[in-house]
Amino acid sequence: EAIKREVIGKFKELSELRNRVSDEMLILLNKIDNIEQLIDFIITQVVSDIVIRQEFLGIESLKKRLNRLLIELNKEIGVLTVEKRIQGRVKQQIEKNQKEYYLHEQAKAIQQELGDEDLNDWEILSQKIKKAKMPKEAELKAMGELKKLKLMPPMSSDSAIVRSYLDHLIGLPWCKSTKVNIDLNKAEKILNKDHYGLDKIKDRIIEFLAVQKRVNNNKSPILCFVGPPGVGKTSLGESIAKSVGRKYIRIALGGLHDESEIRGHRKTYVGSMPGKILQNITRVGVNNPLFLLDEIDKLGTHHRGDPASALLEVLDPEQNHSFVDNYTETPFDLSQVMFIATANSLNIPSPLKDRMEIIFLSGYTEQEKLKIAEQYLLPKQIKNTGLKPNEISIDSETILSIIRFHTMEAGVRELDRKLNKLCRKIVKLIDTNKFKKITVNSESLIEFLGPEINNFNFKINENKVGRVNGLAWTEVGGDILHIEVVSIIGKGNIIRTGKLGDVMLESIQTAISLVRSRTEALGIDERFYETNDIHVHVPEAATPKDGPSAGIAMVTAIASSLNHIPIKSDVAMTGEVTLYGDVLAIGGLKEKLLAALRGKIKTVIIPKRNIKDLEEIPVEIKGALNIVLVSTIDEVLEVAFEYKPKQFVNNKKVSIDDRKSVNVYNPNPLI
Ligand code: ADP
């Protein structure tokens, strides 16, 4: 029974291996009760060899026959299992080959269906690469990328990345340039045509171009125009490009704080791009444009790298012939590019500043603004707004009123906007009312431009104790800085308000010590610092203020608050002061004088050490102001105080004129 069961089990296993187990057969097998018949049935199913079948017939013992059948079954099962294994392997291999073959065929069919373009595309790309005349290194890189591209499935994102990279390489103007022709006379003409005045600056530009013409390499320093907004820095750059026949690109660097904006992203990043330099070069399609780097002083720094150092590489003639953008990965020659920078202040990272030649542009006087408005801005706005020149009539007096009462700036940008507004309104008036011509005069200005702006550049009309007009120089031009000091009964505290910077705070300290060191001559009780608190305030408290040039103004205001002598309100002053009362030179003289003029100041006190700067100040400014040059603080006070102080001797004030009679030694006589 045991062998019988074993045999039946093995038979079933074999049948399964042969994939030939039909339900009927199993039913049949179960129905056979006679063991002899069962063996015979199985033998017919398992053994096909006649000789072995014969052998079975010869075995009489049932047990032996069963054992023999078991051997035969095991043999057959063994063979079949090996066969199956081999079959499996072969099948797998065939399946894989078939799949690849099938897919390739399908891809080919799809490409054929799309037309021959794609197949040829690679050919075209390769030709484009050759035509782009890249340097060897770049060409090898491009060809390598092309090879990669061919192996990639065409619709994958990787292939799109490689594709746009190749397009970028091909699009770069490796060898294309505009013909630079420096004709100095023509350049001068263009500069004069586009800009009024600025004679010195134009001269310097022409010199620069003359040298470039001779030397024909771009190793000369980079020009950097520094000045308040709206004085024509950007438009000068544009004119230079025009006058030498270079294409013009302006990059605004204000607020740019990511190095990759200059140098590009690695192309492994999603959405990566080349930096602004190469992007713009590709856009204009030549390798020798003029780049105007606008507002280079507003470059920010950030954790994502320092754009200034990237710029340094771009601007350095020793390095920029092989500028490597992170995206391009291969050097591009920038040595033919001409760079010009602009800035509002000298607050430029010093390595960058070293590479540049700074040219200062100062604000315009009223007369200059008037000329610019009449000759350049108004005709431009008339054209821009579609007015006909005979439809508007405006005289110089009215334009001066716009300058005086509707703008408050060192440059002419606001003026430009106001003229635009005026022209716009006139166009509307003419079109709606069918007027022929509109005459604008000072009275009708308010109608067109709105109320006059509150001129905070005002002077205060009343002589006051402790209040003085300082002159400040800021990025947006000069300004009048009202400094106010009061001394109140207290314990010697110094209070300082108005968002003052460190240097200004220190100059207040210096001023107080200076006043303390000469109390007698100033007519001040020498123990004032024990009995008074001094509060120094600079209004417009929200605007940060700094610098040492308010030194003499601080001394004047503090001294006045202590000896109660009013300060003349039509006097303004600027100058740094030392502890010994010497007055040191200051910067931004023209801007400060312009601000004084705008603020209707009559007398301006400036350091004698600035005398050389006066040469450059237009006569119309010098003529309109009474400029007093001083070298010591005593001279300042003499001009600024309403009357002379009385000396303070033995706890009582003595008129300075009585000095001789009391016979006091005065080391620094005021008068
Ligand atoms: P900035 O770059 O110094 O801020 P812009 O170059 O933008 O100033 O100048 C502002 C506007 O003023 C421009 O339309 C420019 O043409 C005009 N402008 C400035 N200075 C002059 C000038 N000297 N002559 C003619 N137009 C000028």
XYZ file of C-alpha atoms and ligand atoms in Angstrom:
698
model
C 0.000 0.000 0.000
C 2.868 2.362 0.876
C 4.632 1.815 -2.428
C 1.306 2.136 -4.242
C 0.654 5.498 -2.669
C 4.201 6.629 -3.441
C 3.786 5.610 -7.059
C 0.500 7.455 -7.383
C 2.043 10.562 -5.787
C 5.013 10.510 -8.140
C 2.758 9.961 -11.103
C 0.748 13.008 -10.231
C 3.953 15.029 -9.854
C 5.168 13.878 -13.243
C 1.874 14.682 -14.873
C 2.041 18.171 -13.465
C 5.555 18.620 -14.817
C 4.343 17.484 -18.178
C 1.440 19.883 -17.939
C -0.819 17.064 -18.814
C -2.990 16.465 -15.798
C -6.482 16.344 -17.000
C -9.249 16.019 -14.459
C -10.598 12.980 -16.298
C -7.342 11.153 -15.934
C -7.254 11.745 -12.202
C -10.839 10.555 -11.893
C -9.929 7.481 -13.915
C -6.928 6.819 -11.702
C -9.018 6.997 -8.583
C -11.596 4.618 -10.039
C -9.092 1.820 -10.683
C -9.205 -0.449 -7.669
C -7.224 -3.297 -9.056
C -3.624 -2.628 -8.354
C -2.404 -4.640 -11.383
C -4.574 -2.580 -13.691
C -3.380 0.603 -11.983
C 0.283 -0.295 -12.602
C -0.411 -1.116 -16.225
C -2.273 2.145 -16.728
C 0.579 4.153 -15.231
C 3.209 2.255 -17.232
C 1.403 3.089 -20.470
C 1.397 6.729 -19.467
C 4.998 6.939 -18.250
C 7.089 4.506 -20.287
C 7.259 4.938 -24.000
C 10.232 2.694 -24.696
C 8.937 -0.717 -25.997
C 11.911 -2.581 -24.578
C 11.249 -1.294 -21.067
C 7.570 -2.044 -21.421
C 8.480 -5.590 -22.380
C 10.675 -5.750 -19.320
C 7.731 -4.789 -17.122
C 5.651 -7.556 -18.587
C 8.392 -9.988 -17.565
C 8.313 -9.021 -13.884
C 5.978 -11.291 -12.062
C 6.232 -9.997 -8.481
C 3.857 -7.120 -7.903
C 6.166 -5.547 -5.349
C 9.161 -5.643 -7.701
C 7.086 -4.263 -10.516
C 6.019 -1.349 -8.294
C 9.620 -0.630 -7.282
C 10.722 -0.766 -10.884
C 7.962 1.681 -11.810
C 9.045 4.004 -9.000
C 12.603 4.088 -10.436
C 11.210 4.821 -13.861
C 9.004 7.601 -12.457
C 11.879 9.256 -10.552
C 14.093 9.067 -13.615
C 11.462 10.704 -15.734
C 10.778 13.415 -13.087
C 14.524 14.164 -12.836
C 14.884 14.552 -16.578
C 11.815 16.731 -16.843
C 12.906 19.065 -14.011
C 16.287 19.691 -15.629
C 14.579 20.168 -18.972
C 12.215 22.710 -17.435
C 15.071 24.622 -15.851
C 16.913 24.857 -19.160
C 13.752 25.870 -20.905
C 13.142 28.635 -18.355
C 16.560 30.096 -18.878
C 16.294 30.013 -22.640
C 12.897 31.590 -22.492
C 14.094 34.420 -20.272
C 16.933 35.226 -22.635
C 14.686 35.132 -25.636
C 12.124 37.325 -23.959
C 14.759 39.962 -23.101
C 16.210 39.993 -26.596
C 12.811 40.114 -28.096
C 11.750 43.033 -25.937
C 14.779 45.097 -26.847
C 14.435 44.315 -30.455
C 10.783 45.170 -30.367
C 11.325 48.498 -28.607
C 14.114 49.527 -30.926
C 11.995 48.714 -33.891
C 9.155 50.696 -32.397
C 11.375 53.715 -31.680
C 12.623 53.655 -35.220
C 9.103 53.449 -36.513
C 8.060 56.428 -34.376
C 10.987 58.515 -35.557
C 10.243 57.629 -39.143
C 6.652 58.563 -38.566
C 7.774 61.960 -37.220
C 9.590 62.554 -40.448
C 13.273 62.447 -41.084
C 13.900 65.604 -39.011
C 14.792 64.002 -35.761
C 17.197 61.617 -37.306
C 18.804 64.512 -39.098
C 18.573 66.753 -36.106
C 21.710 65.260 -34.688
C 23.438 65.865 -37.929
C 22.218 69.460 -37.944
C 23.279 69.949 -34.329
C 26.719 68.648 -35.058
C 27.034 71.017 -38.005
C 25.840 73.909 -35.872
C 28.477 73.076 -33.287
C 31.151 73.173 -35.949
C 29.826 76.409 -37.389
C 29.785 78.124 -34.011
C 33.585 78.236 -34.201
C 34.037 77.401 -30.573
C 37.491 77.033 -29.123
C 38.742 73.443 -29.205
C 37.883 72.766 -25.589
C 34.311 73.950 -25.929
C 33.803 72.085 -29.174
C 35.022 68.814 -27.679
C 32.639 69.337 -24.786
C 29.752 70.059 -27.112
C 30.466 66.994 -29.240
C 30.659 64.851 -26.119
C 27.293 66.143 -24.978
C 25.840 65.481 -28.415
C 27.009 61.878 -28.216
C 25.296 61.549 -24.850
C 22.156 63.100 -26.271
C 21.958 60.528 -29.064
C 21.849 57.709 -26.554
C 19.129 59.277 -24.458
C 15.449 58.595 -24.938
C 14.317 61.700 -26.810
C 11.469 62.600 -24.485
C 13.338 62.315 -21.201
C 14.012 65.316 -19.023
C 17.746 64.639 -19.149
C 17.747 64.942 -22.866
C 15.950 68.284 -22.614
C 18.674 69.538 -20.271
C 21.483 68.450 -22.578
C 19.609 69.861 -25.517
C 19.241 73.320 -24.027
C 22.856 73.239 -22.885
C 23.943 72.529 -26.443
C 21.695 75.302 -27.717
C 23.336 77.652 -25.224
C 26.847 76.702 -26.360
C 25.863 77.109 -29.989
C 24.138 80.427 -29.307
C 27.166 82.048 -27.661
C 28.930 84.477 -29.995
C 32.360 82.822 -29.719
C 33.751 84.669 -32.692
C 31.083 87.179 -33.648
C 31.789 90.804 -32.894
C 30.739 94.217 -34.076
C 33.353 96.306 -35.767
C 34.550 98.818 -33.246
C 35.495 101.998 -34.913
C 36.664 104.746 -32.649
C 36.350 108.062 -34.377
C 37.092 110.637 -31.736
C 35.379 113.506 -33.499
C 32.261 111.493 -34.048
C 32.316 110.285 -30.458
C 32.582 113.852 -29.210
C 29.715 114.904 -31.415
C 27.464 112.125 -30.124
C 28.334 112.876 -26.511
C 27.578 116.549 -27.032
C 24.380 115.803 -28.849
C 23.061 113.626 -26.033
C 24.244 115.639 -23.043
C 24.421 119.231 -22.055
C 27.503 120.450 -20.160
C 29.552 117.799 -18.348
C 32.583 119.132 -20.205
C 35.229 117.629 -17.959
C 33.573 114.253 -17.985
C 33.223 114.259 -21.742
C 36.891 115.215 -22.028
C 37.874 112.331 -19.824
C 35.762 109.929 -21.857
C 37.335 111.096 -25.105
C 40.819 110.678 -23.600
C 39.852 107.201 -22.539
C 38.649 106.353 -26.036
C 41.756 107.862 -27.617
C 43.957 105.572 -25.557
C 41.797 102.596 -26.378
C 42.085 103.355 -30.045
C 45.882 103.336 -29.872
C 46.464 100.444 -27.555
C 43.641 98.325 -28.828
C 43.388 96.156 -25.802
C 40.940 96.425 -23.025
C 43.451 96.427 -20.224
C 42.699 100.033 -19.400
C 40.832 100.624 -16.151
C 37.080 100.458 -16.058
C 35.299 103.791 -15.878
C 32.954 104.213 -12.963
C 30.602 107.193 -12.868
C 29.729 108.193 -9.330
C 27.065 110.754 -8.538
C 23.516 111.396 -7.375
C 20.582 109.929 -9.325
C 19.474 111.568 -12.536
C 22.710 113.316 -13.467
C 23.124 111.272 -16.626
C 25.398 108.400 -15.597
C 23.392 105.711 -17.327
C 22.666 107.745 -20.383
C 26.370 108.641 -20.714
C 27.114 104.931 -20.813
C 24.576 104.487 -23.568
C 26.066 107.379 -25.533
C 29.551 105.927 -25.262
C 28.297 102.633 -26.668
C 26.693 104.521 -29.520
C 29.760 106.591 -30.211
C 32.108 103.634 -30.516
C 29.660 101.351 -32.293
C 29.327 98.724 -29.603
C 26.084 97.050 -28.678
C 24.765 98.277 -25.338
C 23.791 96.101 -22.393
C 22.668 97.433 -19.046
C 22.669 95.196 -15.999
C 21.064 96.560 -12.861
C 23.130 95.301 -9.970
C 20.953 96.904 -7.290
C 19.916 94.302 -4.750
C 21.626 91.504 -6.571
C 22.930 89.226 -3.865
C 23.296 85.842 -5.420
C 26.592 84.983 -7.008
C 24.889 82.711 -9.509
C 23.155 85.705 -11.050
C 26.569 86.675 -12.373
C 28.162 83.299 -12.746
C 25.195 81.021 -13.502
C 23.880 77.836 -11.908
C 25.411 74.420 -12.373
C 23.447 72.700 -15.057
C 22.577 69.824 -12.753
C 20.036 72.062 -11.025
C 16.519 72.058 -12.294
C 15.860 75.229 -14.237
C 19.530 76.192 -14.247
C 20.645 79.046 -16.458
C 23.816 80.856 -17.357
C 24.557 84.070 -15.451
C 23.502 87.543 -16.532
C 26.789 88.231 -18.298
C 26.600 85.332 -20.726
C 22.805 85.535 -21.050
C 23.087 89.099 -22.260
C 26.029 88.370 -24.516
C 23.965 85.637 -26.149
C 21.049 88.022 -26.467
C 23.010 90.675 -28.343
C 24.913 88.045 -30.289
C 28.355 89.654 -30.223
C 31.320 89.183 -27.940
C 32.329 92.835 -27.682
C 29.333 94.789 -26.379
C 29.489 97.585 -23.840
C 28.238 96.454 -20.459
C 26.881 99.117 -18.159
C 26.980 97.754 -14.622
C 24.388 100.012 -13.028
C 24.457 100.793 -9.308
C 27.520 98.755 -8.505
C 27.462 100.206 -4.971
C 24.136 98.475 -4.299
C 25.505 94.953 -4.688
C 24.422 92.855 -1.741
C 26.175 89.933 -0.139
C 24.433 86.789 0.864
C 25.046 83.300 2.111
C 24.784 82.120 -1.470
C 28.099 83.637 -2.335
C 29.370 87.084 -2.917
C 28.474 88.577 -6.296
C 31.193 91.193 -5.895
C 33.912 88.590 -6.092
C 32.307 87.071 -9.177
C 32.235 90.529 -10.726
C 35.863 90.956 -9.845
C 36.723 88.047 -12.065
C 34.609 89.470 -14.848
C 36.245 92.894 -14.640
C 39.836 91.788 -14.222
C 41.588 91.994 -17.597
C 44.103 89.386 -16.443
C 41.372 86.836 -15.836
C 38.415 87.670 -17.956
C 39.762 86.186 -21.172
C 38.769 82.835 -19.726
C 35.625 83.506 -17.738
C 33.970 80.269 -16.687
C 30.254 80.398 -16.125
C 28.999 77.586 -13.897
C 26.446 76.621 -16.499
C 28.678 76.802 -19.552
C 31.490 74.956 -17.775
C 33.937 76.016 -20.402
C 35.857 79.310 -20.622
C 34.445 82.222 -22.602
C 36.587 85.172 -23.613
C 35.271 88.444 -22.159
C 38.380 90.458 -22.884
C 36.780 92.271 -25.805
C 33.864 93.492 -23.721
C 33.958 97.101 -22.535
C 32.704 97.644 -19.007
C 31.428 100.855 -17.484
C 30.011 101.049 -13.987
C 27.809 103.587 -12.227
C 27.270 104.201 -8.532
C 25.613 106.709 -6.231
C 28.312 106.520 -3.613
C 31.841 105.264 -3.190
C 30.539 102.542 -0.973
C 31.972 99.940 -3.334
C 33.883 96.829 -2.194
C 37.493 97.984 -2.285
C 38.914 95.270 -4.580
C 36.301 96.321 -7.119
C 37.067 99.983 -6.565
C 40.737 99.290 -7.243
C 39.943 98.080 -10.721
C 37.988 101.195 -11.620
C 38.700 104.760 -12.429
C 36.212 106.879 -10.551
C 34.709 109.869 -12.319
C 32.518 112.071 -10.155
C 29.394 113.660 -11.567
C 27.857 116.270 -9.336
C 24.367 117.687 -9.275
C 23.272 120.420 -11.646
C 22.746 124.076 -10.875
C 19.382 125.645 -11.619
C 20.742 127.195 -14.782
C 22.175 123.894 -15.962
C 18.878 122.188 -15.242
C 17.090 124.892 -17.189
C 19.332 124.379 -20.206
C 18.945 120.597 -20.013
C 15.170 120.939 -19.761
C 14.935 123.362 -22.670
C 17.337 121.647 -24.994
C 16.907 117.971 -24.178
C 14.131 116.936 -21.844
C 11.251 119.050 -23.115
C 11.804 118.273 -26.819
C 12.099 114.595 -25.847
C 8.860 114.618 -23.863
C 7.035 116.558 -26.564
C 8.039 113.853 -28.986
C 7.241 111.010 -26.577
C 3.739 112.260 -25.872
C 2.970 112.947 -29.525
C 2.567 116.700 -29.059
C 3.407 119.008 -31.891
C 6.038 121.604 -30.946
C 3.690 124.443 -31.874
C 0.959 123.184 -29.566
C 2.806 124.103 -26.381
C 4.379 127.325 -25.304
C 6.409 127.522 -22.145
C 9.020 130.111 -21.226
C 12.240 129.758 -19.255
C 10.740 131.440 -16.210
C 8.052 128.750 -16.003
C 10.558 125.947 -16.419
C 12.582 127.526 -13.629
C 9.452 127.466 -11.477
C 9.084 123.754 -12.170
C 12.703 123.270 -11.142
C 12.342 125.394 -8.021
C 8.945 124.483 -6.721
C 8.042 121.115 -8.175
C 11.279 119.193 -7.946
C 13.769 118.640 -5.201
C 16.742 116.793 -6.538
C 20.354 116.988 -7.579
C 19.777 115.460 -11.005
C 17.012 115.966 -13.542
C 15.020 112.769 -13.346
C 12.102 114.221 -11.408
C 12.162 117.226 -13.713
C 11.954 114.855 -16.653
C 8.920 113.187 -15.093
C 7.248 116.513 -14.369
C 7.750 117.639 -17.955
C 6.271 114.361 -19.093
C 3.267 114.918 -16.838
C 2.868 118.436 -18.182
C 2.966 117.260 -21.801
C 0.503 114.449 -21.038
C -1.997 116.858 -19.511
C -1.647 119.232 -22.423
C -2.260 116.460 -24.938
C -5.432 115.574 -23.077
C -6.585 119.206 -22.882
C -5.975 119.813 -26.553
C -7.718 116.639 -27.611
C -10.791 117.047 -25.427
C -11.311 120.781 -25.942
C -10.001 121.206 -29.450
C -7.595 123.919 -28.363
C -4.942 124.921 -30.851
C -2.205 125.774 -28.438
C -1.661 125.877 -24.709
C 0.543 128.410 -23.008
C 1.901 127.351 -19.668
C 2.951 129.990 -17.172
C 3.958 129.961 -13.548
C 0.344 130.429 -12.393
C -1.128 127.613 -14.434
C 1.634 125.242 -13.335
C -0.245 124.241 -10.189
C -3.166 123.232 -12.370
C -0.965 120.899 -14.355
C 1.493 119.649 -11.778
C -0.453 119.872 -8.547
C 0.592 121.846 -5.474
C 4.178 122.879 -5.033
C 6.076 120.297 -3.101
C 6.910 121.007 0.458
C 10.469 122.073 0.136
C 12.190 120.557 3.130
C 15.409 122.086 1.968
C 14.212 125.215 3.657
C 16.125 127.576 5.817
C 14.518 128.727 8.995
C 13.983 132.411 8.884
C 14.587 133.297 12.474
C 17.943 133.499 14.224
C 17.737 131.011 17.049
C 19.811 129.953 19.994
C 21.193 126.433 19.510
C 19.968 125.929 15.965
C 22.345 125.878 13.065
C 22.195 125.019 9.363
C 24.630 122.238 8.577
C 25.267 121.016 5.072
C 25.173 117.325 4.335
C 26.110 115.306 1.361
C 24.100 112.194 0.671
C 23.820 109.713 -2.141
C 20.987 111.701 -3.611
C 22.810 115.019 -3.555
C 23.361 117.751 -1.019
C 20.944 118.735 1.713
C 20.571 121.240 4.504
C 20.816 119.585 7.883
C 19.266 121.508 10.752
C 21.109 120.753 13.947
C 19.344 121.648 17.173
C 20.861 121.773 20.624
C 19.288 122.722 23.913
C 20.991 122.796 27.257
C 18.759 122.157 30.186
C 19.398 122.090 33.885
C 20.655 118.648 34.729
C 23.690 116.615 35.661
C 25.928 116.691 32.634
C 24.163 114.065 30.541
C 24.576 114.204 26.795
C 21.472 113.145 24.887
C 21.797 112.536 21.177
C 18.858 111.781 18.906
C 18.033 111.676 15.208
C 19.490 108.335 14.112
C 23.077 109.528 14.156
C 25.919 107.325 13.015
C 29.026 106.504 15.039
C 31.210 109.124 13.433
C 28.646 111.835 14.030
C 28.248 110.758 17.649
C 31.975 111.056 18.091
C 32.014 114.480 16.542
C 29.428 115.581 19.126
C 31.789 114.362 21.828
C 34.659 116.260 20.235
C 32.516 119.373 19.993
C 31.611 119.239 23.676
C 35.229 118.820 24.752
C 36.224 121.645 22.460
C 33.600 123.925 23.993
C 34.704 122.904 27.484
C 38.297 123.741 26.666
C 37.443 127.311 25.758
C 34.497 128.202 27.967
C 36.060 131.435 29.004
C 36.402 132.859 25.512
C 32.950 131.648 24.575
C 31.354 133.276 27.548
C 30.202 130.022 29.110
C 30.291 128.977 32.734
C 33.101 126.432 32.890
C 31.069 124.162 35.137
C 28.272 123.812 32.580
C 28.911 120.102 32.221
C 27.999 119.582 35.863
C 24.907 121.701 35.886
C 23.421 121.122 32.440
C 22.188 118.265 30.309
C 22.847 118.823 26.634
C 20.489 117.453 24.050
C 21.648 117.339 20.434
C 18.972 116.535 17.886
C 19.089 116.355 14.114
C 15.535 116.457 12.711
C 14.091 114.157 10.085
C 14.893 111.607 12.681
C 14.109 108.662 10.470
C 16.920 109.337 8.011
C 20.263 107.961 9.139
C 23.007 110.581 9.221
C 26.706 110.179 9.594
C 30.103 111.638 8.844
C 32.440 114.110 10.486
C 31.619 117.127 8.338
C 29.014 118.484 10.726
C 31.785 119.082 13.293
C 31.855 122.891 13.159
C 28.070 123.026 13.099
C 27.932 120.920 16.262
C 30.389 123.197 18.062
C 28.453 126.281 16.984
C 25.112 124.896 18.108
C 26.419 123.600 21.429
C 28.262 126.840 22.196
C 25.193 128.859 21.279
C 22.933 126.767 23.501
C 25.256 127.483 26.407
C 26.027 131.173 25.916
C 22.572 131.939 24.535
C 23.806 133.824 21.492
C 21.480 133.248 18.500
C 22.947 131.781 15.325
C 22.304 133.584 12.036
C 19.683 131.689 10.095
C 20.991 132.633 6.674
C 24.363 131.039 7.376
C 25.102 127.402 6.639
C 28.307 125.577 7.367
C 30.268 122.426 6.762
C 33.636 121.293 8.079
C 35.264 118.766 10.319
C 36.788 120.083 13.512
C 39.703 118.871 15.613
C 39.936 119.084 19.378
C 42.201 122.092 18.985
C 39.651 123.877 16.857
C 41.265 123.428 13.450
C 38.813 123.039 10.596
C 39.517 120.140 8.234
C 38.452 119.596 4.628
C 35.210 117.931 3.624
C 33.862 116.137 0.522
C 30.964 116.830 -1.792
C 31.481 120.597 -1.797
C 29.555 121.277 -4.995
C 26.547 119.288 -3.820
C 26.557 121.114 -0.503
C 26.805 124.528 -2.112
C 23.982 123.603 -4.472
C 21.854 122.568 -1.518
C 22.623 125.885 0.202
C 21.597 127.734 -2.923
C 18.374 125.757 -3.182
C 17.710 126.513 0.496
C 18.188 130.282 -0.073
C 21.179 130.478 2.247
C 23.262 133.634 1.888
C 26.530 132.787 3.581
C 28.268 129.444 3.542
C 31.201 128.649 5.809
C 33.566 126.078 4.346
C 37.054 124.880 5.313
C 39.979 126.827 3.856
C 41.496 123.476 3.004
C 38.792 123.029 0.379
C 39.967 126.071 -1.525
C 41.218 123.988 -4.436
C 37.748 122.475 -4.891
C 36.303 125.944 -5.317
C 38.009 126.201 -8.687
C 35.684 123.576 -10.043
C 32.523 125.214 -8.754
C 30.584 127.055 -11.471
C 30.784 130.834 -11.249
C 27.020 131.100 -10.941
C 27.151 129.245 -7.623
C 30.125 131.196 -6.340
C 28.533 134.435 -7.394
C 25.247 133.718 -5.670
C 26.718 132.777 -2.316
C 28.944 134.555 0.142
C 31.505 131.820 0.701
C 33.643 132.232 3.814
C 36.791 130.131 4.035
C 37.835 129.298 7.571
C 40.703 127.449 9.170
C 39.743 127.636 12.843
C 36.546 127.321 14.791
C 36.914 130.888 16.060
C 36.457 132.207 12.558
C 33.334 130.065 12.224
C 31.773 131.428 15.373
C 32.625 134.960 14.422
C 30.572 134.638 11.261
C 27.777 132.514 12.658
C 26.936 134.212 15.949
C 24.589 137.123 15.869
C 26.913 139.051 18.193
C 30.175 138.447 19.957
C 30.186 136.500 23.213
C 31.220 138.077 26.438
C 34.040 136.473 28.268
C 33.212 134.565 31.380
C 35.521 135.613 34.156
C 35.170 134.936 37.843
C 31.619 133.696 37.457
C 30.404 136.685 35.571
C 30.227 137.567 31.941
C 32.463 140.311 30.672
C 32.109 141.876 27.282
C 35.015 140.868 25.111
C 35.580 144.480 24.404
C 36.195 144.971 28.110
C 38.834 142.284 27.953
C 41.776 144.612 28.176
C 40.418 146.300 31.187
C 40.073 143.047 33.114
C 43.358 141.898 31.670
C 42.643 138.245 31.207
C 44.862 136.054 29.136
C 42.974 134.720 26.210
C 44.818 131.952 24.359
C 42.403 131.906 21.437
C 41.026 135.346 21.002
C 37.747 135.301 19.201
C 38.149 138.670 17.701
P 21.527 108.367 -13.614
O 21.950 107.155 -14.318
O 22.668 109.276 -13.260
O 20.648 108.139 -12.454
P 20.127 108.922 -16.058
O 21.265 108.676 -16.963
O 19.096 107.874 -15.956
O 20.662 109.257 -14.610
O 19.478 110.314 -16.432
C 18.132 110.622 -16.252
C 17.622 111.451 -17.386
O 18.219 112.726 -17.392
C 17.927 110.844 -18.728
O 16.797 110.978 -19.522
C 19.055 111.688 -19.272
O 19.033 111.743 -20.655
C 18.775 113.026 -18.658
N 20.007 113.801 -18.469
C 20.812 113.750 -17.401
N 21.862 114.590 -17.556
C 21.715 115.169 -18.751
C 22.474 116.147 -19.488
N 23.619 116.668 -19.005
N 22.018 116.513 -20.684
C 20.879 115.984 -21.170
N 20.114 115.099 -20.546
C 20.509 114.682 -19.343
